Short mmCIF file of C-alpha atoms in Angstrom, two decimals:
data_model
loop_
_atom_site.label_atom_id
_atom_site.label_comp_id
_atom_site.label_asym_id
_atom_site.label_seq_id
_atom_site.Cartn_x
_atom_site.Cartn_y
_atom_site.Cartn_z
CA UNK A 1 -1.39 22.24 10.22
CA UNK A 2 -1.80 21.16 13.79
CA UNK A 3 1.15 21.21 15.97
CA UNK A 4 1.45 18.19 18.62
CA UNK A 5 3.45 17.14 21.15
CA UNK A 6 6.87 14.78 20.31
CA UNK A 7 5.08 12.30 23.21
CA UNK A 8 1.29 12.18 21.30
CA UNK A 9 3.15 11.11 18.05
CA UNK A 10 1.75 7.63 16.95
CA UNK A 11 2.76 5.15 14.42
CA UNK A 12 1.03 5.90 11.54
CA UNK A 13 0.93 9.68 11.51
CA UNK A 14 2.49 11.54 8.87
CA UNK A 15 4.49 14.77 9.85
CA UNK A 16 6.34 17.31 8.40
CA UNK A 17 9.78 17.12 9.84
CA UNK A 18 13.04 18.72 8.39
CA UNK A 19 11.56 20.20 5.39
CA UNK A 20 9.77 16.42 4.40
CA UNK A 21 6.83 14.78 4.71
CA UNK A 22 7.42 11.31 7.08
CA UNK A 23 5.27 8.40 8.08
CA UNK A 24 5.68 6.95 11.49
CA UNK A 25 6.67 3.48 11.51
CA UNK A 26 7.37 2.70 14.98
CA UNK A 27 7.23 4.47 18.41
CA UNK A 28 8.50 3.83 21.62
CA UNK A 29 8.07 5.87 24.95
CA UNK A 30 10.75 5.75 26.66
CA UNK A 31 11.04 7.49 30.98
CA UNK A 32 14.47 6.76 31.97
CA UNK A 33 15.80 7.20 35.25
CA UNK A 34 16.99 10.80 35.21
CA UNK A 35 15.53 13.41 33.10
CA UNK A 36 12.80 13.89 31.21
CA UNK A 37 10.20 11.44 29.11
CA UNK A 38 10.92 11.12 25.57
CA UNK A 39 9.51 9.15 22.16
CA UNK A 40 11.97 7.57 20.27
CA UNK A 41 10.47 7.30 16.93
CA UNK A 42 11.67 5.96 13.53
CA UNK A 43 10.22 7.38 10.62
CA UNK A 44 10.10 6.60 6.51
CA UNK A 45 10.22 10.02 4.02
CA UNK A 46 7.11 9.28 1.84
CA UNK A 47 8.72 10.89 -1.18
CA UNK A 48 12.42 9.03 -0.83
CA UNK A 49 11.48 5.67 0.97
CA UNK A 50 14.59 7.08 3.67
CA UNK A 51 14.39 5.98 7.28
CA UNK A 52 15.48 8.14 10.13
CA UNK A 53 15.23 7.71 13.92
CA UNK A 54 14.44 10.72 15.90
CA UNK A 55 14.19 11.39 19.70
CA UNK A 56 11.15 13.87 20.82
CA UNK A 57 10.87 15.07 23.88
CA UNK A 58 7.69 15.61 25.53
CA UNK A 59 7.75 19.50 24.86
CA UNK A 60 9.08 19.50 21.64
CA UNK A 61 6.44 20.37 18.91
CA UNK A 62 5.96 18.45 15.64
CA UNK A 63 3.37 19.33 12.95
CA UNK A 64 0.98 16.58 12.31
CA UNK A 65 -0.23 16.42 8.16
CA UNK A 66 -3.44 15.64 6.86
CA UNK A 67 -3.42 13.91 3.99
CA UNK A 68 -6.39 14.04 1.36
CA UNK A 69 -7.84 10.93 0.22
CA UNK A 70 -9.51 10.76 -2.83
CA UNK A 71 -11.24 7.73 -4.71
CA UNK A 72 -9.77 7.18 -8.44
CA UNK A 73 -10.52 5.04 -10.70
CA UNK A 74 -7.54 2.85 -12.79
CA UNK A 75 -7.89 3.26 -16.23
CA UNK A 76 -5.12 2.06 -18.78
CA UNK A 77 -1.42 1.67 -19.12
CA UNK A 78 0.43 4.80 -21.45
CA UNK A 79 3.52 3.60 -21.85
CA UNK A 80 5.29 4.25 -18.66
CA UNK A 81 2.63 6.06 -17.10
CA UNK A 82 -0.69 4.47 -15.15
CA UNK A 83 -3.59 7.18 -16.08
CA UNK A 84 -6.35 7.36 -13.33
CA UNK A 85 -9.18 9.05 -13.42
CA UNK A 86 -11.00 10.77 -10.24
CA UNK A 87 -14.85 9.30 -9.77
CA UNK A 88 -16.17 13.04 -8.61
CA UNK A 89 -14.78 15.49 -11.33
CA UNK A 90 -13.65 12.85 -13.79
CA UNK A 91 -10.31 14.60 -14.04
CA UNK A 92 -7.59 12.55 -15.10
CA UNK A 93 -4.18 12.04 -13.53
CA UNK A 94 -0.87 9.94 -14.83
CA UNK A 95 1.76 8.24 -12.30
CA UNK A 96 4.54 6.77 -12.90
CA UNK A 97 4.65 2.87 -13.14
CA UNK A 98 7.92 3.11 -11.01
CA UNK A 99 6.60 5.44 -8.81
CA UNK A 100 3.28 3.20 -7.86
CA UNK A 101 5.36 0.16 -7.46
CA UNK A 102 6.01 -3.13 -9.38
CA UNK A 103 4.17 -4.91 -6.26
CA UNK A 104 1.24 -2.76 -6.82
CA UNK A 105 1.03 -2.72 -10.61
CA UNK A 106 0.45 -6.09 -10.83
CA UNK A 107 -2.86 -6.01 -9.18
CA UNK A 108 -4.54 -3.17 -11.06
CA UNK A 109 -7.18 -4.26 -13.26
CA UNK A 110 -9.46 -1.77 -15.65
CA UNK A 111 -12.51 0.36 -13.49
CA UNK A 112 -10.35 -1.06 -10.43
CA UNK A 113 -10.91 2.08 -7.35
CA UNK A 114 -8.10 3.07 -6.22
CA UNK A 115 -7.48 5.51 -3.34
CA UNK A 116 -5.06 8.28 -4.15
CA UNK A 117 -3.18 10.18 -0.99
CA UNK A 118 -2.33 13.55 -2.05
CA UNK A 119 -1.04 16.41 0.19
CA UNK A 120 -0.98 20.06 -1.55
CA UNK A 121 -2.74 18.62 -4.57
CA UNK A 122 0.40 16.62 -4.94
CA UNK A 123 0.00 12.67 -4.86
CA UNK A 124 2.30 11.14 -2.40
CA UNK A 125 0.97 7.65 -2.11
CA UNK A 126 -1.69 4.94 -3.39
CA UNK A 127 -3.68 2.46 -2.29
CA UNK A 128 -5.64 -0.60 -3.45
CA UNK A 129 -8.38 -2.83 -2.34
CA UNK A 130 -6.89 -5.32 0.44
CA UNK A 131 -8.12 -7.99 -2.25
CA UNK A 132 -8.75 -8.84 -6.30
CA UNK A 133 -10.12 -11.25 -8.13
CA UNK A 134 -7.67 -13.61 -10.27
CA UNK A 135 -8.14 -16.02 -13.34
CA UNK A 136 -5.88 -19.41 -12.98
CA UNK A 137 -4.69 -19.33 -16.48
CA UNK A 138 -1.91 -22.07 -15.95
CA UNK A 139 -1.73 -24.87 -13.48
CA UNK A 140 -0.86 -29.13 -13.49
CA UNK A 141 -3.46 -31.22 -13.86
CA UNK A 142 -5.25 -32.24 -10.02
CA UNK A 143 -3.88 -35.36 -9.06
CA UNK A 144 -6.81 -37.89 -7.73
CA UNK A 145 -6.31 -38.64 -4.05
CA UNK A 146 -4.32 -35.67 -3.14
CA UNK A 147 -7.57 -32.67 -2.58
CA UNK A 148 -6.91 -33.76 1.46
CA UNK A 149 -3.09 -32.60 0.98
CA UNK A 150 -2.11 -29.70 2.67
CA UNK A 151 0.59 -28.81 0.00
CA UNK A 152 -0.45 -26.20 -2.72
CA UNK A 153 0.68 -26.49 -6.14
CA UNK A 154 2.21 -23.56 -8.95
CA UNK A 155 0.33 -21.77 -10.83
CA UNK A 156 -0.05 -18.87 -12.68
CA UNK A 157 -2.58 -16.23 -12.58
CA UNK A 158 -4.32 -13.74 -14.96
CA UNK A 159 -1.86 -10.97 -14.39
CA UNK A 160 0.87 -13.04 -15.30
CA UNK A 161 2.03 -13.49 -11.39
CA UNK A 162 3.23 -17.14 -9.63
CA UNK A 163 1.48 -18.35 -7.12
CA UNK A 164 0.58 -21.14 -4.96
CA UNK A 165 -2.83 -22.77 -4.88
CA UNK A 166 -4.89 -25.80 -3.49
CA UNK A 167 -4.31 -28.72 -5.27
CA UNK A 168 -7.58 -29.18 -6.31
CA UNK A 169 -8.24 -26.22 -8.18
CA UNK A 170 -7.58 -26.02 -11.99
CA UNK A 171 -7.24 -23.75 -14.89
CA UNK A 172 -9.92 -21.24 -15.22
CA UNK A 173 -10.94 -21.08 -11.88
CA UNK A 174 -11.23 -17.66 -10.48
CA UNK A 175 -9.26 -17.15 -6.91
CA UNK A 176 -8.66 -14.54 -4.40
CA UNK A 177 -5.02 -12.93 -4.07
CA UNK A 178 -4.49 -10.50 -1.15
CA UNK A 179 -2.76 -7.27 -2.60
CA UNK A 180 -0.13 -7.25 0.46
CA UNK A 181 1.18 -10.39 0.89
CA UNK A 182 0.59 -11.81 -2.68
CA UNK A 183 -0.89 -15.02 -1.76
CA UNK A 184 -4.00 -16.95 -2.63
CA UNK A 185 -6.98 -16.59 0.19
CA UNK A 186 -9.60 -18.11 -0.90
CA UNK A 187 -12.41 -19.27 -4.08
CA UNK A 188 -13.93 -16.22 -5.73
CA UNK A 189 -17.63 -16.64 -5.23
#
């Protein structure tokens, strides 16, 4: 693994730091007045979801990780386990429903790709498309008059989720929900 300097680390990089594997959240250079530069850096342990803020000096060495990313593609629910399958060798792989994350779970849909981050063939983190395609399965009735409101309306989608829509749209229309925030974006073509 390549070794950097504690000034070159950037928010973003994953590093192997007492005995863990940690992403960088936030870093900030700091030169004070007397002595030497130094990065103050807080970082998140990708197993444990800990934080920890560490100070690196400009000659200190960290070791920067790699992390493989493979394409996988979601294939059913097995009890508590989500089983994927990987699009080159069609091997299979389970994770644990509480290990993806409720947020996450919500959006995956059968044949959805997903991309898997594993580092020593061990999967330490997933990730799905920024966006997916919903069904409005329950909403009230569009009120005549009010499509030039501003206001959005309830409604619930196809995966069970709440969520807030134009008031103009109805049941069975198909919508847009970003995967990060939750929220409607826009009319599926």
């Amino acid at each position: 693994m390549p070794k950097i300097n504690g000034n070159q680390v950037k928010p973003g990089n994953v590093l192997q730091h007492d005995g863990g594997l940690w992403v960088t959240v936030k870093a900030e250079h700091v030169k004070p007045g007397k002595g030497g530069a130094f990065a103050m850096v807080e970082l998140k342990n990708l197993i444990d979801g800990r934080k920890l803020n560490e100070r690196f000096r400009s000659d200190d060495k960290v070791e920067r990780v790699t992390l493989e990313q493979k394409d996988y593609t979601y294939l059913y629910e097995e009890g508590d386990n989500l089983v994927f399958m990987d699009k080159e060798t069609y091997d299979q792989i389970e994770l644990a429903k509480d290990w993806v994350g409720e947020d996450q779970v919500r959006f995956l849909q059968d044949g959805m790709t997903v991309v898997v981050e594993s580092f020593e063939e061990r999967p330490i983190g997933i990730s799905l498309p920024e966006q997916v395609v919903l069904e409005v399965v329950e909403t009230e009735p569009t009120v005549k008059g009010q499509t030039a409101s501003s206001s959005y309306k309830p409604a619930k989608a196809s995966n069970g989720m709440r969520i807030m829509i134009p008031p103009f749209m109805g049941t069975g229309e198909r919508i847009v929900v970003s995967t990060e925030t939750g929220e409607y974006v826009r009319r599926a073509d």
